[in-house]
Amino acid sequence: MEVTNSSQVRLSKDAYAKLRSDVVDKIDAQSALKMHPSELEDAVARTIYAAVTRDRLFLNGYEQRLLTQEIVNDMIRLGPIQSLIDDATVTDILINGPDQVLVERKGRLEATSVRFRDSEHLLNLAQRITSAVGRRIDESSPMVDARLADGSRVNIIAPPLSLNGICVSIRKFSRNVMSLDGLKESGAMSQGIAEFLKIAANARLNILVSGGTGSGKTTMLNALSQHIDARERIITIEDAAELRLDQPFVVRLETRPPSLEGKGEVSQRDLLKNALRMRPDRILVGEVRGSEAFDMLQAMNTGHDGSLSTVHANSPADAMLRLENMLNMGVHQMSSTLIRRQLASALDLLVQLERDHYGVRRITAVSEILATPDGKDVVAEPLYVFEHSADGQGGRHRRTNHYPASFEEKLKVSGLYAKAVEVLRYD
């Protein structure tokens, strides 16, 4: 019986197992971790060559090199998916059991030829990823969030919850931080929107970025953060550190999950409360999901202007509703009217994103957050909207007739009022 490995080297199952056993006998896992990668590759290559010569295996030099790389990847890297991790065009890697590995490129999913040898091979990879962050994956703990050494986010779900076997979802950490101008060039926004958002971030408006899964919320947050003054002290709060800020005075805080005994958890709300004692000029929360929304809005209302965050929602109205529900989680004594007033008072701007059926990411609305005249509700009044074309394959950004009033004073204090009026007038 022959097996095809990720390196596409064909060997009998027994010969392949024996060859790997020879390598492990020669170089144990602990020794491998202490060796330089090139040194390890040389040692594995010598062991494979000796086995090929001894057992008269029909492997040419090219196949031996492929097999060397595969075994080294299994020992110290990420096994069969290492080539996908190294591929700059891949943004997401999705493993659905040992026999199916998908990737996302340019917003679209595609199948790959990458395979794991069997379920145990995939389990070993999952265990190495989780053990690196002090977690475990097994029947008693079948769901784990982790992070790779390069900052990529990982979610792992295993049987009995997953009927497909172990499933691993990796959102790769982008090495290139996109700017607002870069996003404009990609078609995500118009020139006018890009100029207005630069002003909004610099003028210390409180901005919420909203969008669905994979719509580019973190990318937008990174782009906005580039227009924060370098003299400001910035504190970032995230579940998995993804924000990349170039300013010199940045403190990065990251939540901590509970230990195997269920102790030691540090939530975003805990970090947010502590951040307020650290004399921040700006607070950036990677994504609000729960009761920390109350503390974030309190901070925005008490002198910490210029705060930025994201929320998972498919429209501005959905974003407001989600935040209202989160505020209810944070404090139960407030009426709905008071909660909505809090929202309108704290937030200045909402940037709504989408990823369409063709994988294109774009801004669909930039809205001012306002209380209704009777003060009982909160609305997102659009300054810019995206109008889809009839065939759904494109469209254009359009400036509405609305002019903002609620953050006019912030624009004047920043000295950017005249520039903002000019941008809003001519786009």
Short mmCIF file of C-alpha atoms in Angstrom, two decimals:
data_model
loop_
_atom_site.label_atom_id
_atom_site.label_comp_id
_atom_site.label_asym_id
_atom_site.label_seq_id
_atom_site.Cartn_x
_atom_site.Cartn_y
_atom_site.Cartn_z
CA MET A 1 0.00 0.00 0.00
CA GLU A 2 1.36 3.41 -0.95
CA VAL A 3 0.71 6.71 0.82
CA THR A 4 0.96 10.18 -0.67
CA ASN A 5 2.33 12.66 1.84
CA SER A 6 2.16 16.45 1.70
CA SER A 7 5.51 16.40 -0.08
CA GLN A 8 3.99 14.09 -2.73
CA VAL A 9 6.69 11.50 -2.05
CA ARG A 10 5.38 7.98 -2.61
CA LEU A 11 6.51 5.28 -0.20
CA SER A 12 4.93 2.18 1.23
CA LYS A 13 3.20 2.89 4.51
CA ASP A 14 5.64 0.67 6.42
CA ALA A 15 8.70 2.20 4.74
CA TYR A 16 7.46 5.71 5.46
CA ALA A 17 6.78 4.87 9.13
CA LYS A 18 10.20 3.25 9.51
CA LEU A 19 11.95 6.20 7.92
CA ARG A 20 10.25 8.65 10.28
CA SER A 21 11.06 6.36 13.19
CA ASP A 22 14.73 6.46 12.19
CA VAL A 23 14.66 10.25 12.27
CA VAL A 24 12.94 10.39 15.67
CA ASP A 25 15.39 7.83 17.11
CA LYS A 26 18.26 9.95 15.86
CA ILE A 27 16.83 13.37 16.78
CA ASP A 28 14.25 13.52 19.57
CA ALA A 29 11.72 16.36 19.81
CA GLN A 30 13.51 18.20 22.61
CA SER A 31 16.82 18.14 20.73
CA ALA A 32 15.12 19.37 17.56
CA LEU A 33 13.72 22.43 19.33
CA LYS A 34 17.19 23.42 20.52
CA MET A 35 18.78 23.15 17.06
CA HIS A 36 18.96 25.88 14.43
CA PRO A 37 16.53 25.05 11.59
CA SER A 38 19.35 24.68 9.04
CA GLU A 39 21.26 22.41 11.41
CA LEU A 40 18.13 20.30 11.95
CA GLU A 41 17.51 20.06 8.20
CA ASP A 42 21.08 18.82 7.66
CA ALA A 43 20.69 16.19 10.40
CA VAL A 44 17.36 14.97 9.03
CA ALA A 45 18.68 14.90 5.46
CA ARG A 46 21.66 12.76 6.54
CA THR A 47 19.38 10.36 8.40
CA ILE A 48 17.06 10.01 5.38
CA TYR A 49 19.99 9.46 3.01
CA ALA A 50 21.40 6.75 5.28
CA ALA A 51 18.00 5.01 5.45
CA VAL A 52 17.50 5.25 1.67
CA THR A 53 20.94 3.72 1.06
CA ARG A 54 20.52 1.01 3.71
CA ASP A 55 17.00 -0.05 2.72
CA ARG A 56 17.46 0.60 -1.03
CA LEU A 57 14.47 2.90 -1.20
CA PHE A 58 13.64 4.37 -4.59
CA LEU A 59 13.84 8.04 -3.69
CA ASN A 60 15.80 10.48 -5.82
CA GLY A 61 17.55 13.56 -4.45
CA TYR A 62 14.57 15.85 -5.09
CA GLU A 63 12.19 13.52 -3.24
CA GLN A 64 14.62 13.22 -0.35
CA ARG A 65 14.73 17.01 -0.04
CA LEU A 66 10.94 17.21 -0.07
CA LEU A 67 10.73 14.53 2.60
CA THR A 68 13.36 16.31 4.69
CA GLN A 69 11.35 19.52 4.57
CA GLU A 70 8.14 17.67 5.48
CA ILE A 71 9.66 15.99 8.53
CA VAL A 72 11.35 19.21 9.70
CA ASN A 73 8.02 21.04 9.36
CA ASP A 74 6.37 18.35 11.47
CA MET A 75 9.06 18.61 14.14
CA ILE A 76 9.42 22.36 14.65
CA ARG A 77 6.96 24.14 12.37
CA LEU A 78 3.32 23.65 11.37
CA GLY A 79 3.55 20.44 9.39
CA PRO A 80 1.75 20.24 6.03
CA ILE A 81 0.34 23.77 6.29
CA GLN A 82 3.70 25.50 6.74
CA SER A 83 3.86 26.33 3.03
CA LEU A 84 0.44 28.02 3.35
CA ILE A 85 1.63 30.01 6.37
CA ASP A 86 4.60 31.18 4.29
CA ASP A 87 2.39 32.11 1.30
CA ALA A 88 1.80 35.88 1.48
CA THR A 89 -1.29 35.63 -0.78
CA VAL A 90 -3.15 33.44 1.74
CA THR A 91 -5.19 35.27 4.39
CA ASP A 92 -7.07 32.35 6.00
CA ILE A 93 -6.32 28.63 6.36
CA LEU A 94 -9.26 26.33 7.14
CA ILE A 95 -8.66 22.68 8.04
CA ASN A 96 -11.77 20.49 7.97
CA GLY A 97 -10.38 17.21 9.25
CA PRO A 98 -7.23 15.53 7.88
CA ASP A 99 -8.44 15.29 4.27
CA GLN A 100 -9.55 18.84 3.45
CA VAL A 101 -7.55 22.07 3.70
CA LEU A 102 -8.97 25.30 2.26
CA VAL A 103 -7.43 28.74 1.93
CA GLU A 104 -8.77 32.21 1.27
CA ARG A 105 -7.07 34.34 -1.36
CA LYS A 106 -8.40 37.77 -2.34
CA GLY A 107 -11.61 37.13 -0.44
CA ARG A 108 -12.40 33.77 -2.06
CA LEU A 109 -12.09 30.21 -0.75
CA GLU A 110 -10.23 27.59 -2.72
CA ALA A 111 -9.28 23.97 -2.06
CA THR A 112 -5.63 22.90 -1.77
CA SER A 113 -3.82 19.63 -2.30
CA VAL A 114 -2.48 19.71 1.27
CA ARG A 115 -3.43 16.67 3.35
CA PHE A 116 -2.57 15.24 6.74
CA ARG A 117 -1.48 11.60 6.98
CA ASP A 118 -4.33 10.75 9.32
CA SER A 119 -6.37 12.12 12.25
CA GLU A 120 -3.49 11.56 14.66
CA HIS A 121 -1.20 13.70 12.49
CA LEU A 122 -3.70 16.56 12.67
CA LEU A 123 -4.20 16.03 16.41
CA ASN A 124 -0.45 16.33 16.97
CA LEU A 125 -0.44 19.69 15.19
CA ALA A 126 -3.43 20.92 17.20
CA GLN A 127 -1.78 19.87 20.45
CA ARG A 128 1.47 21.64 19.59
CA ILE A 129 -0.41 24.85 18.82
CA THR A 130 -2.45 24.75 22.04
CA SER A 131 0.40 23.65 24.33
CA ALA A 132 2.44 26.65 23.15
CA VAL A 133 -0.14 28.94 24.80
CA GLY A 134 -0.66 26.77 27.88
CA ARG A 135 -3.90 25.20 26.73
CA ARG A 136 -4.97 21.72 25.68
CA ILE A 137 -7.33 20.17 23.15
CA ASP A 138 -9.14 16.96 24.00
CA GLU A 139 -12.65 15.63 24.72
CA SER A 140 -12.83 17.52 28.02
CA SER A 141 -11.64 20.76 26.38
CA PRO A 142 -12.78 20.55 22.73
CA MET A 143 -12.73 24.29 21.88
CA VAL A 144 -9.62 26.44 22.07
CA ASP A 145 -8.60 29.91 20.89
CA ALA A 146 -4.86 30.39 20.48
CA ARG A 147 -2.27 32.47 18.68
CA LEU A 148 0.73 31.44 16.62
CA ALA A 149 4.17 32.88 17.24
CA ASP A 150 3.73 35.32 14.33
CA GLY A 151 0.47 36.69 15.80
CA SER A 152 -1.96 34.70 13.62
CA ARG A 153 -5.28 33.86 15.31
CA VAL A 154 -6.22 30.19 15.66
CA ASN A 155 -9.50 28.52 16.60
CA ILE A 156 -9.59 24.75 17.11
CA ILE A 157 -12.69 22.63 17.65
CA ALA A 158 -12.50 18.85 18.13
CA PRO A 159 -14.79 15.83 18.55
CA PRO A 160 -17.28 15.22 20.04
CA LEU A 161 -18.38 18.77 19.10
CA SER A 162 -17.01 18.54 15.56
CA LEU A 163 -18.32 15.60 13.55
CA ASN A 164 -15.70 16.17 10.82
CA GLY A 165 -12.80 15.50 13.14
CA ILE A 166 -10.54 18.27 14.33
CA CYS A 167 -11.18 21.59 12.55
CA VAL A 168 -8.61 24.38 12.66
CA SER A 169 -9.28 27.96 11.48
CA ILE A 170 -6.28 30.27 11.13
CA ARG A 171 -6.60 33.99 10.41
CA LYS A 172 -3.10 34.95 9.34
CA PHE A 173 -1.41 37.97 10.84
CA SER A 174 -0.80 40.45 8.06
CA ARG A 175 2.78 41.63 7.78
CA ASN A 176 1.71 44.69 5.81
CA VAL A 177 -0.39 47.35 7.51
CA MET A 178 -2.83 48.86 5.01
CA SER A 179 -3.27 52.64 5.05
CA LEU A 180 -6.43 54.60 4.30
CA ASP A 181 -4.86 55.64 1.00
CA GLY A 182 -4.10 52.01 0.23
CA LEU A 183 -7.68 51.02 1.01
CA LYS A 184 -8.86 53.84 -1.25
CA GLU A 185 -6.69 52.52 -4.08
CA SER A 186 -8.19 49.04 -3.61
CA GLY A 187 -11.69 50.48 -4.05
CA ALA A 188 -12.73 50.13 -0.42
CA MET A 189 -13.59 53.85 -0.19
CA SER A 190 -13.60 57.08 -2.16
CA GLN A 191 -10.97 59.81 -1.93
CA GLY A 192 -13.39 61.95 0.06
CA ILE A 193 -14.03 59.21 2.62
CA ALA A 194 -10.31 58.60 3.03
CA GLU A 195 -9.65 62.31 3.66
CA PHE A 196 -12.58 62.61 6.06
CA LEU A 197 -11.51 59.55 8.09
CA LYS A 198 -7.98 60.94 8.38
CA ILE A 199 -9.47 64.10 9.86
CA ALA A 200 -11.82 62.14 12.14
CA ALA A 201 -9.01 60.02 13.63
CA ASN A 202 -6.70 63.00 14.07
CA ALA A 203 -9.45 65.17 15.59
CA ARG A 204 -10.05 62.58 18.37
CA LEU A 205 -13.52 61.51 17.30
CA ASN A 206 -14.78 58.33 18.97
CA ILE A 207 -15.08 55.88 16.10
CA LEU A 208 -16.73 52.48 15.97
CA VAL A 209 -15.92 50.15 13.04
CA SER A 210 -18.71 47.68 12.29
CA GLY A 211 -18.80 44.72 9.92
CA GLY A 212 -19.36 41.03 9.44
CA THR A 213 -16.81 38.23 9.66
CA GLY A 214 -13.82 38.86 7.40
CA SER A 215 -15.00 42.31 6.33
CA GLY A 216 -11.71 43.98 7.35
CA LYS A 217 -12.53 45.54 10.73
CA THR A 218 -9.04 45.11 12.17
CA THR A 219 -7.46 46.34 8.93
CA MET A 220 -9.60 49.49 9.14
CA LEU A 221 -8.75 50.00 12.81
CA ASN A 222 -5.05 49.74 11.96
CA ALA A 223 -5.47 52.23 9.11
CA LEU A 224 -7.30 54.74 11.32
CA SER A 225 -4.70 54.40 14.08
CA GLN A 226 -1.98 55.67 11.73
CA HIS A 227 -3.51 59.15 12.08
CA ILE A 228 -3.17 59.32 15.86
CA ASP A 229 -0.64 61.92 17.03
CA ALA A 230 2.74 60.39 17.90
CA ARG A 231 2.78 62.31 21.21
CA GLU A 232 -0.26 60.47 22.59
CA ARG A 233 -0.19 57.54 25.00
CA ILE A 234 -2.22 54.71 23.44
CA ILE A 235 -3.45 51.58 25.21
CA THR A 236 -4.71 48.68 23.11
CA ILE A 237 -6.92 45.92 24.51
CA GLU A 238 -7.42 42.73 22.52
CA ASP A 239 -8.24 39.06 22.88
CA ALA A 240 -5.42 38.27 20.44
CA ALA A 241 -2.95 41.05 19.69
CA GLU A 242 -3.40 42.07 16.04
CA LEU A 243 -3.19 45.87 16.04
CA ARG A 244 0.09 47.24 14.76
CA LEU A 245 0.76 50.80 15.82
CA ASP A 246 3.90 52.75 14.91
CA GLN A 247 3.52 55.44 17.58
CA PRO A 248 6.22 55.40 20.29
CA PHE A 249 3.96 55.45 23.38
CA VAL A 250 1.88 52.30 22.96
CA VAL A 251 0.96 49.83 25.71
CA ARG A 252 -0.50 46.54 24.43
CA LEU A 253 -2.78 44.56 26.73
CA GLU A 254 -4.14 41.10 25.96
CA THR A 255 -6.82 39.08 27.71
CA ARG A 256 -6.02 35.78 29.39
CA PRO A 257 -8.30 32.73 29.21
CA PRO A 258 -8.95 30.64 32.32
CA SER A 259 -6.44 27.93 33.19
CA LEU A 260 -7.21 24.23 32.92
CA GLU A 261 -8.64 24.53 36.45
CA GLY A 262 -10.94 27.36 35.35
CA LYS A 263 -8.98 30.05 37.22
CA GLY A 264 -6.95 33.12 36.35
CA GLU A 265 -9.13 34.55 33.58
CA VAL A 266 -8.57 38.22 32.74
CA SER A 267 -11.35 39.66 30.56
CA GLN A 268 -11.46 42.71 28.30
CA ARG A 269 -13.56 44.43 30.95
CA ASP A 270 -10.86 43.81 33.56
CA LEU A 271 -8.21 45.24 31.26
CA LEU A 272 -10.37 48.22 30.31
CA LYS A 273 -10.91 49.14 33.96
CA ASN A 274 -7.17 48.89 34.58
CA ALA A 275 -6.36 50.89 31.43
CA LEU A 276 -8.33 53.84 32.80
CA ARG A 277 -5.81 54.00 35.69
CA MET A 278 -2.86 54.15 33.29
CA ARG A 279 -3.31 57.75 32.10
CA PRO A 280 -4.29 56.89 28.52
CA ASP A 281 -4.81 59.52 25.82
CA ARG A 282 -6.49 56.94 23.60
CA ILE A 283 -7.94 53.50 24.21
CA LEU A 284 -8.29 51.04 21.33
CA VAL A 285 -10.42 47.96 21.98
CA GLY A 286 -9.97 45.29 19.32
CA GLU A 287 -13.60 44.18 19.42
CA VAL A 288 -16.38 44.77 21.96
CA ARG A 289 -18.43 41.64 22.58
CA GLY A 290 -20.02 41.99 25.99
CA SER A 291 -20.25 43.96 29.20
CA GLU A 292 -16.96 45.82 28.50
CA ALA A 293 -19.00 48.02 26.13
CA PHE A 294 -20.36 49.88 29.16
CA ASP A 295 -16.88 50.70 30.47
CA MET A 296 -15.69 51.69 27.01
CA LEU A 297 -18.55 54.15 26.51
CA GLN A 298 -18.07 55.49 30.03
CA ALA A 299 -14.43 56.17 29.16
CA MET A 300 -15.45 57.96 25.96
CA ASN A 301 -17.82 60.13 27.98
CA THR A 302 -15.27 61.01 30.65
CA GLY A 303 -12.38 62.58 28.79
CA HIS A 304 -10.92 59.75 26.71
CA ASP A 305 -11.88 61.09 23.30
CA GLY A 306 -10.41 59.51 20.22
CA SER A 307 -11.11 55.96 21.30
CA LEU A 308 -11.50 53.35 18.57
CA SER A 309 -13.11 49.92 18.58
CA THR A 310 -14.92 47.39 16.41
CA VAL A 311 -18.17 45.46 16.70
CA HIS A 312 -19.51 42.50 14.76
CA ALA A 313 -22.67 43.70 12.98
CA ASN A 314 -23.99 43.71 9.43
CA SER A 315 -25.44 47.23 9.36
CA PRO A 316 -25.28 50.48 11.36
CA ALA A 317 -28.72 49.73 12.86
CA ASP A 318 -27.56 46.25 13.90
CA ALA A 319 -24.44 47.76 15.45
CA MET A 320 -26.51 50.14 17.59
CA LEU A 321 -28.81 47.31 18.67
CA ARG A 322 -25.85 45.07 19.57
CA LEU A 323 -24.24 47.83 21.62
CA GLU A 324 -27.53 48.47 23.42
CA ASN A 325 -27.74 44.79 24.33
CA MET A 326 -24.13 44.83 25.53
CA LEU A 327 -24.81 47.87 27.70
CA ASN A 328 -27.69 45.99 29.26
CA MET A 329 -25.19 43.26 30.16
CA GLY A 330 -22.88 45.78 31.79
CA VAL A 331 -25.44 47.59 33.93
CA HIS A 332 -28.99 46.48 34.57
CA GLN A 333 -30.25 49.61 36.35
CA MET A 334 -30.34 51.85 33.29
CA SER A 335 -33.46 52.29 31.20
CA SER A 336 -33.38 51.85 27.44
CA THR A 337 -33.69 55.60 26.99
CA LEU A 338 -30.65 56.28 29.19
CA ILE A 339 -28.64 53.61 27.40
CA ARG A 340 -29.43 55.17 24.02
CA ARG A 341 -28.50 58.61 25.30
CA GLN A 342 -25.21 57.14 26.50
CA LEU A 343 -24.56 55.73 23.04
CA ALA A 344 -25.36 59.00 21.30
CA SER A 345 -23.23 60.98 23.75
CA ALA A 346 -20.19 58.69 23.59
CA LEU A 347 -19.93 57.73 19.93
CA ASP A 348 -19.24 60.20 17.14
CA LEU A 349 -18.80 58.11 14.03
CA LEU A 350 -19.61 54.63 12.77
CA VAL A 351 -17.79 53.08 9.79
CA GLN A 352 -19.71 50.15 8.30
CA LEU A 353 -17.83 47.53 6.26
CA GLU A 354 -18.89 44.63 4.08
CA ARG A 355 -17.35 41.74 2.19
CA ASP A 356 -19.53 41.00 -0.81
CA HIS A 357 -20.19 37.71 -2.62
CA TYR A 358 -17.12 38.28 -4.79
CA GLY A 359 -14.81 38.72 -1.80
CA VAL A 360 -14.50 42.49 -2.23
CA ARG A 361 -14.17 44.44 1.02
CA ARG A 362 -15.45 48.02 1.15
CA ILE A 363 -17.02 50.73 3.29
CA THR A 364 -20.79 50.81 2.82
CA ALA A 365 -21.55 53.74 5.14
CA VAL A 366 -19.85 56.39 7.25
CA SER A 367 -22.44 57.70 9.73
CA GLU A 368 -22.75 60.25 12.48
CA ILE A 369 -24.25 58.82 15.68
CA LEU A 370 -27.10 61.03 16.90
CA ALA A 371 -29.88 61.03 19.44
CA THR A 372 -33.37 61.57 18.02
CA PRO A 373 -34.98 64.97 18.78
CA ASP A 374 -36.99 63.50 21.67
CA GLY A 375 -33.82 61.93 23.11
CA LYS A 376 -35.41 58.49 23.32
CA ASP A 377 -33.55 56.78 20.52
CA VAL A 378 -30.21 56.76 18.71
CA VAL A 379 -29.69 56.77 14.96
CA ALA A 380 -26.77 56.43 12.55
CA GLU A 381 -27.17 59.30 10.07
CA PRO A 382 -25.05 58.56 6.97
CA LEU A 383 -22.51 61.05 5.66
CA TYR A 384 -21.35 58.68 2.93
CA VAL A 385 -23.03 55.59 1.50
CA PHE A 386 -22.16 52.96 -1.08
CA GLU A 387 -24.70 52.42 -3.84
CA HIS A 388 -24.54 48.94 -5.37
CA SER A 389 -24.90 48.63 -9.13
CA ALA A 390 -27.89 46.74 -10.53
CA ASP A 391 -25.83 43.62 -11.33
CA GLY A 392 -24.35 43.55 -7.82
CA GLN A 393 -20.78 43.51 -9.11
CA GLY A 394 -19.78 47.02 -8.17
CA GLY A 395 -21.16 50.45 -7.44
CA ARG A 396 -20.00 53.82 -6.20
CA HIS A 397 -19.56 55.79 -2.99
CA ARG A 398 -21.79 58.84 -2.69
CA ARG A 399 -21.81 61.81 -0.33
CA THR A 400 -25.23 62.39 1.26
CA ASN A 401 -26.80 65.77 2.06
CA HIS A 402 -26.22 65.37 5.81
CA TYR A 403 -23.73 67.63 7.58
CA PRO A 404 -22.54 66.59 11.07
CA ALA A 405 -23.22 68.78 14.07
CA SER A 406 -22.64 66.63 17.18
CA PHE A 407 -18.82 66.60 16.89
CA GLU A 408 -18.42 70.07 15.39
CA GLU A 409 -16.74 71.32 18.59
CA LYS A 410 -14.11 68.55 18.48
CA LEU A 411 -13.25 69.49 14.92
CA LYS A 412 -12.87 73.16 15.91
CA VAL A 413 -10.68 72.34 18.95
CA SER A 414 -8.42 70.20 16.72
CA GLY A 415 -8.09 73.01 14.19
CA LEU A 416 -9.46 70.75 11.46
CA TYR A 417 -12.97 72.17 11.18
CA ALA A 418 -12.38 74.16 7.99
CA LYS A 419 -10.66 71.23 6.32
CA ALA A 420 -13.50 68.88 7.31
CA VAL A 421 -16.11 71.26 5.91
CA GLU A 422 -14.18 71.49 2.66
CA VAL A 423 -13.91 67.70 2.32
CA LEU A 424 -17.59 67.21 3.09
CA ARG A 425 -18.63 69.95 0.69
CA TYR A 426 -16.80 68.80 -2.43
CA ASP A 427 -16.93 64.99 -2.48
#
